[in-house]
Amino acid sequence: MAQKYWFKARKQGIGWVPSTWQGWLVLLIYLGALVYSFVLVDTKAHSASDTLLAFFPKALLFSTILTIVTYFKGEPTSWGG
């Protein structure tokens, strides 16, 4: 059986776009995790800078995980795959 990619490579630029329900689910989980994390951090922070400084590492972690998932579950790109 041929491998079905969850994400298609973009025709212009770099990156991927969801092409199956699994890809859309991964993207929705990513966005939900970002929103939930931001709200959780914001309720405990005392200022805008505290919120951003506490949220940034979480956003970086979630984005790294999303990139890894799309790299392994997406079709090869023209820039390196």
mmCIF file of N, CA, C and O in Angstrom:
data_model
loop_
_atom_site.group_PDB
_atom_site.id
_atom_site.type_symbol
_atom_site.label_atom_id
_atom_site.label_comp_id
_atom_site.label_asym_id
_atom_site.label_seq_id
_atom_site.Cartn_x
_atom_site.Cartn_y
_atom_site.Cartn_z
ATOM 1 N N MET A 1 0.842 -1.186 0.000
ATOM 2 C CA MET A 1 0.000 0.000 0.000
ATOM 3 C C MET A 1 0.885 1.246 0.000
ATOM 4 O O MET A 1 1.856 1.342 0.733
ATOM 5 N N ALA A 2 0.551 2.185 -0.833
ATOM 6 C CA ALA A 2 1.326 3.420 -0.929
ATOM 7 C C ALA A 2 1.100 4.285 0.305
ATOM 8 O O ALA A 2 0.020 4.296 0.882
ATOM 9 N N GLN A 3 2.152 4.981 0.682
ATOM 10 C CA GLN A 3 2.046 5.858 1.842
ATOM 11 C C GLN A 3 1.164 7.053 1.511
ATOM 12 O O GLN A 3 1.326 7.685 0.474
ATOM 13 N N LYS A 4 0.216 7.338 2.387
ATOM 14 C CA LYS A 4 -0.640 8.495 2.195
ATOM 15 C C LYS A 4 -0.127 9.620 3.090
ATOM 16 O O LYS A 4 -0.034 9.454 4.303
ATOM 17 N N TYR A 5 0.223 10.711 2.475
ATOM 18 C CA TYR A 5 0.776 11.841 3.218
ATOM 19 C C TYR A 5 -0.336 12.637 3.890
ATOM 20 O O TYR A 5 -1.373 12.890 3.298
ATOM 21 N N TRP A 6 -0.102 13.044 5.135
ATOM 22 C CA TRP A 6 -1.051 13.866 5.866
ATOM 23 C C TRP A 6 -0.951 15.325 5.425
ATOM 24 O O TRP A 6 -1.898 16.080 5.555
ATOM 25 N N PHE A 7 0.223 15.697 4.914
ATOM 26 C CA PHE A 7 0.479 17.072 4.502
ATOM 27 C C PHE A 7 1.078 17.072 3.110
ATOM 28 O O PHE A 7 1.932 16.260 2.793
ATOM 29 N N LYS A 8 0.616 18.021 2.281
ATOM 30 C CA LYS A 8 1.184 18.196 0.945
ATOM 31 C C LYS A 8 2.209 19.323 1.002
ATOM 32 O O LYS A 8 2.029 20.309 1.722
ATOM 33 N N ALA A 9 3.254 19.158 0.222
ATOM 34 C CA ALA A 9 4.256 20.210 0.131
ATOM 35 C C ALA A 9 3.663 21.400 -0.615
ATOM 36 O O ALA A 9 2.897 21.230 -1.572
ATOM 37 N N ARG A 10 4.000 22.582 -0.167
ATOM 38 C CA ARG A 10 3.523 23.784 -0.859
ATOM 39 C C ARG A 10 4.202 23.882 -2.208
ATOM 40 O O ARG A 10 5.360 23.525 -2.367
ATOM 41 N N LYS A 11 3.478 24.375 -3.190
ATOM 42 C CA LYS A 11 4.038 24.514 -4.537
ATOM 43 C C LYS A 11 5.001 25.695 -4.611
ATOM 44 O O LYS A 11 5.982 25.662 -5.321
ATOM 45 N N GLN A 12 4.688 26.742 -3.873
ATOM 46 C CA GLN A 12 5.561 27.910 -3.817
ATOM 47 C C GLN A 12 5.903 28.164 -2.362
ATOM 48 O O GLN A 12 5.061 28.053 -1.480
ATOM 49 N N GLY A 13 7.143 28.498 -2.112
ATOM 50 C CA GLY A 13 7.574 28.726 -0.749
ATOM 51 C C GLY A 13 7.967 27.416 -0.091
ATOM 52 O O GLY A 13 8.155 26.395 -0.745
ATOM 53 N N ILE A 14 8.099 27.464 1.240
ATOM 54 C CA ILE A 14 8.473 26.260 1.967
ATOM 55 C C ILE A 14 7.369 25.886 2.940
ATOM 56 O O ILE A 14 6.570 26.718 3.355
ATOM 57 N N GLY A 15 7.327 24.624 3.289
ATOM 58 C CA GLY A 15 6.345 24.174 4.255
ATOM 59 C C GLY A 15 5.332 23.221 3.660
ATOM 60 O O GLY A 15 5.460 22.769 2.520
ATOM 61 N N TRP A 16 4.322 22.909 4.480
ATOM 62 C CA TRP A 16 3.295 21.951 4.102
ATOM 63 C C TRP A 16 1.918 22.494 4.443
ATOM 64 O O TRP A 16 1.780 23.380 5.271
ATOM 65 N N VAL A 17 0.907 21.910 3.821
ATOM 66 C CA VAL A 17 -0.489 22.225 4.145
ATOM 67 C C VAL A 17 -1.209 20.900 4.398
ATOM 68 O O VAL A 17 -0.892 19.890 3.767
ATOM 69 N N PRO A 18 -2.172 20.880 5.325
ATOM 70 C CA PRO A 18 -2.885 19.632 5.604
ATOM 71 C C PRO A 18 -3.642 19.143 4.365
ATOM 72 O O PRO A 18 -4.226 19.928 3.630
ATOM 73 N N SER A 19 -3.617 17.826 4.157
ATOM 74 C CA SER A 19 -4.329 17.262 3.004
ATOM 75 C C SER A 19 -5.274 16.129 3.391
ATOM 76 O O SER A 19 -6.024 15.649 2.548
ATOM 77 N N THR A 20 -5.216 15.682 4.639
ATOM 78 C CA THR A 20 -6.111 14.630 5.124
ATOM 79 C C THR A 20 -6.688 15.059 6.465
ATOM 80 O O THR A 20 -6.228 16.042 7.065
ATOM 81 N N TRP A 21 -7.664 14.293 6.940
ATOM 82 C CA TRP A 21 -8.251 14.638 8.231
ATOM 83 C C TRP A 21 -7.219 14.524 9.348
ATOM 84 O O TRP A 21 -7.263 15.279 10.316
ATOM 85 N N GLN A 22 -6.246 13.611 9.216
ATOM 86 C CA GLN A 22 -5.204 13.489 10.230
ATOM 87 C C GLN A 22 -4.344 14.752 10.285
ATOM 88 O O GLN A 22 -3.971 15.216 11.363
ATOM 89 N N GLY A 23 -4.040 15.303 9.114
ATOM 90 C CA GLY A 23 -3.269 16.541 9.060
ATOM 91 C C GLY A 23 -4.021 17.701 9.681
ATOM 92 O O GLY A 23 -3.456 18.506 10.419
ATOM 93 N N TRP A 24 -5.316 17.781 9.376
ATOM 94 C CA TRP A 24 -6.128 18.852 9.960
ATOM 95 C C TRP A 24 -6.247 18.673 11.470
ATOM 96 O O TRP A 24 -6.233 19.652 12.222
ATOM 97 N N LEU A 25 -6.345 17.427 11.930
ATOM 98 C CA LEU A 25 -6.429 17.174 13.366
ATOM 99 C C LEU A 25 -5.145 17.600 14.066
ATOM 100 O O LEU A 25 -5.186 18.234 15.128
ATOM 101 N N VAL A 26 -4.005 17.283 13.481
ATOM 102 C CA VAL A 26 -2.717 17.699 14.048
ATOM 103 C C VAL A 26 -2.653 19.223 14.128
ATOM 104 O O VAL A 26 -2.238 19.788 15.142
ATOM 105 N N LEU A 27 -3.081 19.897 13.071
ATOM 106 C CA LEU A 27 -3.059 21.354 13.060
ATOM 107 C C LEU A 27 -4.000 21.940 14.114
ATOM 108 O O LEU A 27 -3.643 22.896 14.815
ATOM 109 N N LEU A 28 -5.193 21.368 14.266
ATOM 110 C CA LEU A 28 -6.134 21.844 15.282
ATOM 111 C C LEU A 28 -5.614 21.599 16.695
ATOM 112 O O LEU A 28 -5.781 22.457 17.581
ATOM 113 N N ILE A 29 -4.979 20.459 16.917
ATOM 114 C CA ILE A 29 -4.381 20.192 18.229
ATOM 115 C C ILE A 29 -3.275 21.204 18.517
ATOM 116 O O ILE A 29 -3.162 21.722 19.636
ATOM 117 N N TYR A 30 -2.462 21.499 17.520
ATOM 118 C CA TYR A 30 -1.392 22.500 17.670
ATOM 119 C C TYR A 30 -1.975 23.864 18.046
ATOM 120 O O TYR A 30 -1.525 24.492 19.009
ATOM 121 N N LEU A 31 -2.977 24.302 17.297
ATOM 122 C CA LEU A 31 -3.586 25.601 17.586
ATOM 123 C C LEU A 31 -4.259 25.612 18.951
ATOM 124 O O LEU A 31 -4.156 26.594 19.701
ATOM 125 N N GLY A 32 -4.937 24.520 19.297
ATOM 126 C CA GLY A 32 -5.568 24.420 20.610
ATOM 127 C C GLY A 32 -4.545 24.458 21.730
ATOM 128 O O GLY A 32 -4.763 25.097 22.762
ATOM 129 N N ALA A 33 -3.422 23.774 21.535
ATOM 130 C CA ALA A 33 -2.364 23.781 22.550
ATOM 131 C C ALA A 33 -1.782 25.185 22.722
ATOM 132 O O ALA A 33 -1.501 25.607 23.849
ATOM 133 N N LEU A 34 -1.622 25.905 21.617
ATOM 134 C CA LEU A 34 -1.118 27.281 21.715
ATOM 135 C C LEU A 34 -2.080 28.169 22.490
ATOM 136 O O LEU A 34 -1.673 28.907 23.393
ATOM 137 N N VAL A 35 -3.351 28.110 22.146
ATOM 138 C CA VAL A 35 -4.350 28.951 22.815
ATOM 139 C C VAL A 35 -4.452 28.588 24.292
ATOM 140 O O VAL A 35 -4.426 29.461 25.163
ATOM 141 N N TYR A 36 -4.563 27.287 24.585
ATOM 142 C CA TYR A 36 -4.679 26.843 25.977
ATOM 143 C C TYR A 36 -3.454 27.266 26.789
ATOM 144 O O TYR A 36 -3.573 27.760 27.911
ATOM 145 N N SER A 37 -2.272 27.074 26.222
ATOM 146 C CA SER A 37 -1.037 27.444 26.911
ATOM 147 C C SER A 37 -0.974 28.946 27.161
ATOM 148 O O SER A 37 -0.582 29.389 28.247
ATOM 149 N N PHE A 38 -1.375 29.738 26.166
ATOM 150 C CA PHE A 38 -1.338 31.190 26.339
ATOM 151 C C PHE A 38 -2.301 31.636 27.435
ATOM 152 O O PHE A 38 -1.946 32.446 28.286
ATOM 153 N N VAL A 39 -3.505 31.099 27.438
ATOM 154 C CA VAL A 39 -4.493 31.468 28.454
ATOM 155 C C VAL A 39 -4.002 31.056 29.839
ATOM 156 O O VAL A 39 -4.110 31.817 30.808
ATOM 157 N N LEU A 40 -3.446 29.852 29.944
ATOM 158 C CA LEU A 40 -2.934 29.368 31.220
ATOM 159 C C LEU A 40 -1.798 30.253 31.729
ATOM 160 O O LEU A 40 -1.773 30.623 32.911
ATOM 161 N N VAL A 41 -0.872 30.608 30.859
ATOM 162 C CA VAL A 41 0.243 31.472 31.241
ATOM 163 C C VAL A 41 -0.258 32.865 31.591
ATOM 164 O O VAL A 41 0.179 33.469 32.565
ATOM 165 N N ASP A 42 -1.203 33.369 30.805
ATOM 166 C CA ASP A 42 -1.697 34.733 31.014
ATOM 167 C C ASP A 42 -2.428 34.893 32.345
ATOM 168 O O ASP A 42 -2.376 35.955 32.957
ATOM 169 N N THR A 43 -3.101 33.858 32.811
ATOM 170 C CA THR A 43 -3.819 33.959 34.087
ATOM 171 C C THR A 43 -2.872 34.011 35.273
ATOM 172 O O THR A 43 -3.238 34.519 36.327
ATOM 173 N N LYS A 44 -1.642 33.519 35.098
ATOM 174 C CA LYS A 44 -0.674 33.503 36.193
ATOM 175 C C LYS A 44 0.345 34.632 36.110
ATOM 176 O O LYS A 44 1.072 34.884 37.070
ATOM 177 N N ALA A 45 0.417 35.299 34.971
ATOM 178 C CA ALA A 45 1.426 36.347 34.769
ATOM 179 C C ALA A 45 0.935 37.682 35.327
ATOM 180 O O ALA A 45 -0.263 37.933 35.429
ATOM 181 N N HIS A 46 1.884 38.517 35.672
ATOM 182 C CA HIS A 46 1.571 39.825 36.244
ATOM 183 C C HIS A 46 1.685 40.963 35.233
ATOM 184 O O HIS A 46 1.225 42.072 35.510
ATOM 185 N N SER A 47 2.307 40.703 34.104
ATOM 186 C CA SER A 47 2.448 41.740 33.086
ATOM 187 C C SER A 47 2.513 41.084 31.705
ATOM 188 O O SER A 47 2.652 39.869 31.580
ATOM 189 N N ALA A 48 2.447 41.926 30.698
ATOM 190 C CA ALA A 48 2.507 41.425 29.324
ATOM 191 C C ALA A 48 3.861 40.779 29.040
ATOM 192 O O ALA A 48 3.939 39.747 28.367
ATOM 193 N N SER A 49 4.927 41.361 29.565
ATOM 194 C CA SER A 49 6.253 40.786 29.321
ATOM 195 C C SER A 49 6.391 39.431 30.022
ATOM 196 O O SER A 49 7.002 38.510 29.479
ATOM 197 N N ASP A 50 5.825 39.292 31.227
ATOM 198 C CA ASP A 50 5.834 37.985 31.903
ATOM 199 C C ASP A 50 5.095 36.944 31.069
ATOM 200 O O ASP A 50 5.541 35.799 30.945
ATOM 201 N N THR A 51 3.967 37.342 30.512
ATOM 202 C CA THR A 51 3.177 36.423 29.691
ATOM 203 C C THR A 51 3.977 35.966 28.483
ATOM 204 O O THR A 51 4.064 34.768 28.199
ATOM 205 N N LEU A 52 4.568 36.905 27.765
ATOM 206 C CA LEU A 52 5.311 36.554 26.556
ATOM 207 C C LEU A 52 6.555 35.730 26.864
ATOM 208 O O LEU A 52 6.870 34.780 26.148
ATOM 209 N N LEU A 53 7.256 36.079 27.943
ATOM 210 C CA LEU A 53 8.460 35.326 28.294
ATOM 211 C C LEU A 53 8.134 33.896 28.729
ATOM 212 O O LEU A 53 8.909 32.980 28.493
ATOM 213 N N ALA A 54 7.004 33.702 29.356
ATOM 214 C CA ALA A 54 6.609 32.352 29.770
ATOM 215 C C ALA A 54 5.988 31.566 28.611
ATOM 216 O O ALA A 54 6.111 30.347 28.552
ATOM 217 N N PHE A 55 5.334 32.268 27.702
ATOM 218 C CA PHE A 55 4.658 31.599 26.592
ATOM 219 C C PHE A 55 5.616 31.209 25.469
ATOM 220 O O PHE A 55 5.437 30.167 24.827
ATOM 221 N N PHE A 56 6.639 32.002 25.224
ATOM 222 C CA PHE A 56 7.532 31.781 24.095
ATOM 223 C C PHE A 56 8.155 30.382 24.074
ATOM 224 O O PHE A 56 8.132 29.720 23.032
ATOM 225 N N PRO A 57 8.711 29.872 25.178
ATOM 226 C CA PRO A 57 9.283 28.515 25.122
ATOM 227 C C PRO A 57 8.250 27.443 24.795
ATOM 228 O O PRO A 57 8.542 26.482 24.078
ATOM 229 N N LYS A 58 7.033 27.601 25.302
ATOM 230 C CA LYS A 58 5.975 26.639 25.002
ATOM 231 C C LYS A 58 5.603 26.695 23.521
ATOM 232 O O LYS A 58 5.429 25.666 22.869
ATOM 233 N N ALA A 59 5.480 27.895 22.979
ATOM 234 C CA ALA A 59 5.150 28.055 21.566
ATOM 235 C C ALA A 59 6.271 27.477 20.690
ATOM 236 O O ALA A 59 5.998 26.839 19.674
ATOM 237 N N LEU A 60 7.499 27.677 21.101
ATOM 238 C CA LEU A 60 8.634 27.133 20.360
ATOM 239 C C LEU A 60 8.616 25.601 20.392
ATOM 240 O O LEU A 60 8.835 24.946 19.365
ATOM 241 N N LEU A 61 8.311 25.029 21.546
ATOM 242 C CA LEU A 61 8.221 23.577 21.668
ATOM 243 C C LEU A 61 7.103 23.019 20.794
ATOM 244 O O LEU A 61 7.305 22.063 20.043
ATOM 245 N N PHE A 62 5.903 23.618 20.873
ATOM 246 C CA PHE A 62 4.775 23.147 20.064
ATOM 247 C C PHE A 62 5.072 23.272 18.578
ATOM 248 O O PHE A 62 4.724 22.394 17.785
ATOM 249 N N SER A 63 5.709 24.362 18.181
ATOM 250 C CA SER A 63 6.034 24.570 16.767
ATOM 251 C C SER A 63 7.077 23.567 16.282
ATOM 252 O O SER A 63 7.008 23.085 15.145
ATOM 253 N N THR A 64 8.035 23.243 17.145
ATOM 254 C CA THR A 64 9.040 22.242 16.799
ATOM 255 C C THR A 64 8.387 20.875 16.607
ATOM 256 O O THR A 64 8.689 20.162 15.636
ATOM 257 N N ILE A 65 7.482 20.522 17.501
ATOM 258 C CA ILE A 65 6.775 19.245 17.383
ATOM 259 C C ILE A 65 5.959 19.215 16.093
ATOM 260 O O ILE A 65 5.965 18.210 15.367
ATOM 261 N N LEU A 66 5.257 20.308 15.787
ATOM 262 C CA LEU A 66 4.475 20.370 14.552
ATOM 263 C C LEU A 66 5.375 20.208 13.328
ATOM 264 O O LEU A 66 5.046 19.482 12.388
ATOM 265 N N THR A 67 6.514 20.857 13.330
ATOM 266 C CA THR A 67 7.442 20.760 12.206
ATOM 267 C C THR A 67 7.954 19.334 12.036
ATOM 268 O O THR A 67 8.045 18.824 10.910
ATOM 269 N N ILE A 68 8.264 18.666 13.132
ATOM 270 C CA ILE A 68 8.738 17.282 13.067
ATOM 271 C C ILE A 68 7.647 16.365 12.507
ATOM 272 O O ILE A 68 7.908 15.531 11.637
ATOM 273 N N VAL A 69 6.415 16.538 12.996
ATOM 274 C CA VAL A 69 5.308 15.714 12.500
ATOM 275 C C VAL A 69 5.094 15.955 11.010
ATOM 276 O O VAL A 69 4.938 15.001 10.237
ATOM 277 N N THR A 70 5.073 17.210 10.592
ATOM 278 C CA THR A 70 4.845 17.490 9.173
ATOM 279 C C THR A 70 6.004 16.997 8.314
ATOM 280 O O THR A 70 5.798 16.572 7.176
ATOM 281 N N TYR A 71 7.211 17.025 8.843
ATOM 282 C CA TYR A 71 8.355 16.536 8.078
ATOM 283 C C TYR A 71 8.232 15.033 7.824
ATOM 284 O O TYR A 71 8.483 14.553 6.717
ATOM 285 N N PHE A 72 7.854 14.280 8.861
ATOM 286 C CA PHE A 72 7.777 12.832 8.714
ATOM 287 C C PHE A 72 6.483 12.343 8.079
ATOM 288 O O PHE A 72 6.462 11.277 7.474
ATOM 289 N N LYS A 73 5.385 13.093 8.223
ATOM 290 C CA LYS A 73 4.104 12.665 7.673
ATOM 291 C C LYS A 73 3.716 13.447 6.413
ATOM 292 O O LYS A 73 2.644 13.242 5.866
ATOM 293 N N GLY A 74 4.586 14.342 5.959
ATOM 294 C CA GLY A 74 4.303 15.122 4.764
ATOM 295 C C GLY A 74 5.107 14.639 3.578
ATOM 296 O O GLY A 74 6.111 13.940 3.733
ATOM 297 N N GLU A 75 4.653 15.019 2.394
ATOM 298 C CA GLU A 75 5.394 14.609 1.201
ATOM 299 C C GLU A 75 6.706 15.383 1.135
ATOM 300 O O GLU A 75 6.823 16.473 1.686
ATOM 301 N N PRO A 76 7.691 14.803 0.458
ATOM 302 C CA PRO A 76 8.991 15.482 0.359
ATOM 303 C C PRO A 76 8.855 16.838 -0.334
ATOM 304 O O PRO A 76 8.055 17.011 -1.248
ATOM 305 N N THR A 77 9.633 17.771 0.139
ATOM 306 C CA THR A 77 9.631 19.111 -0.460
ATOM 307 C C THR A 77 10.735 19.202 -1.507
ATOM 308 O O THR A 77 11.668 18.398 -1.520
ATOM 309 N N SER A 78 10.649 20.207 -2.335
ATOM 310 C CA SER A 78 11.665 20.382 -3.367
ATOM 311 C C SER A 78 12.954 20.954 -2.793
ATOM 312 O O SER A 78 13.996 20.874 -3.410
ATOM 313 N N TRP A 79 12.898 21.504 -1.545
ATOM 314 C CA TRP A 79 14.078 22.114 -0.960
ATOM 315 C C TRP A 79 14.870 21.168 -0.071
ATOM 316 O O TRP A 79 15.858 21.561 0.513
ATOM 317 N N GLY A 80 14.463 19.942 0.046
ATOM 318 C CA GLY A 80 15.284 19.042 0.861
ATOM 319 C C GLY A 80 14.591 17.761 1.244
ATOM 320 O O GLY A 80 14.461 17.437 2.404
ATOM 321 N N GLY A 81 14.152 17.002 0.349
ATOM 322 C CA GLY A 81 13.522 15.762 0.752
ATOM 323 C C GLY A 81 13.580 14.796 -0.325
ATOM 324 O O GLY A 81 13.145 14.045 -0.926
#
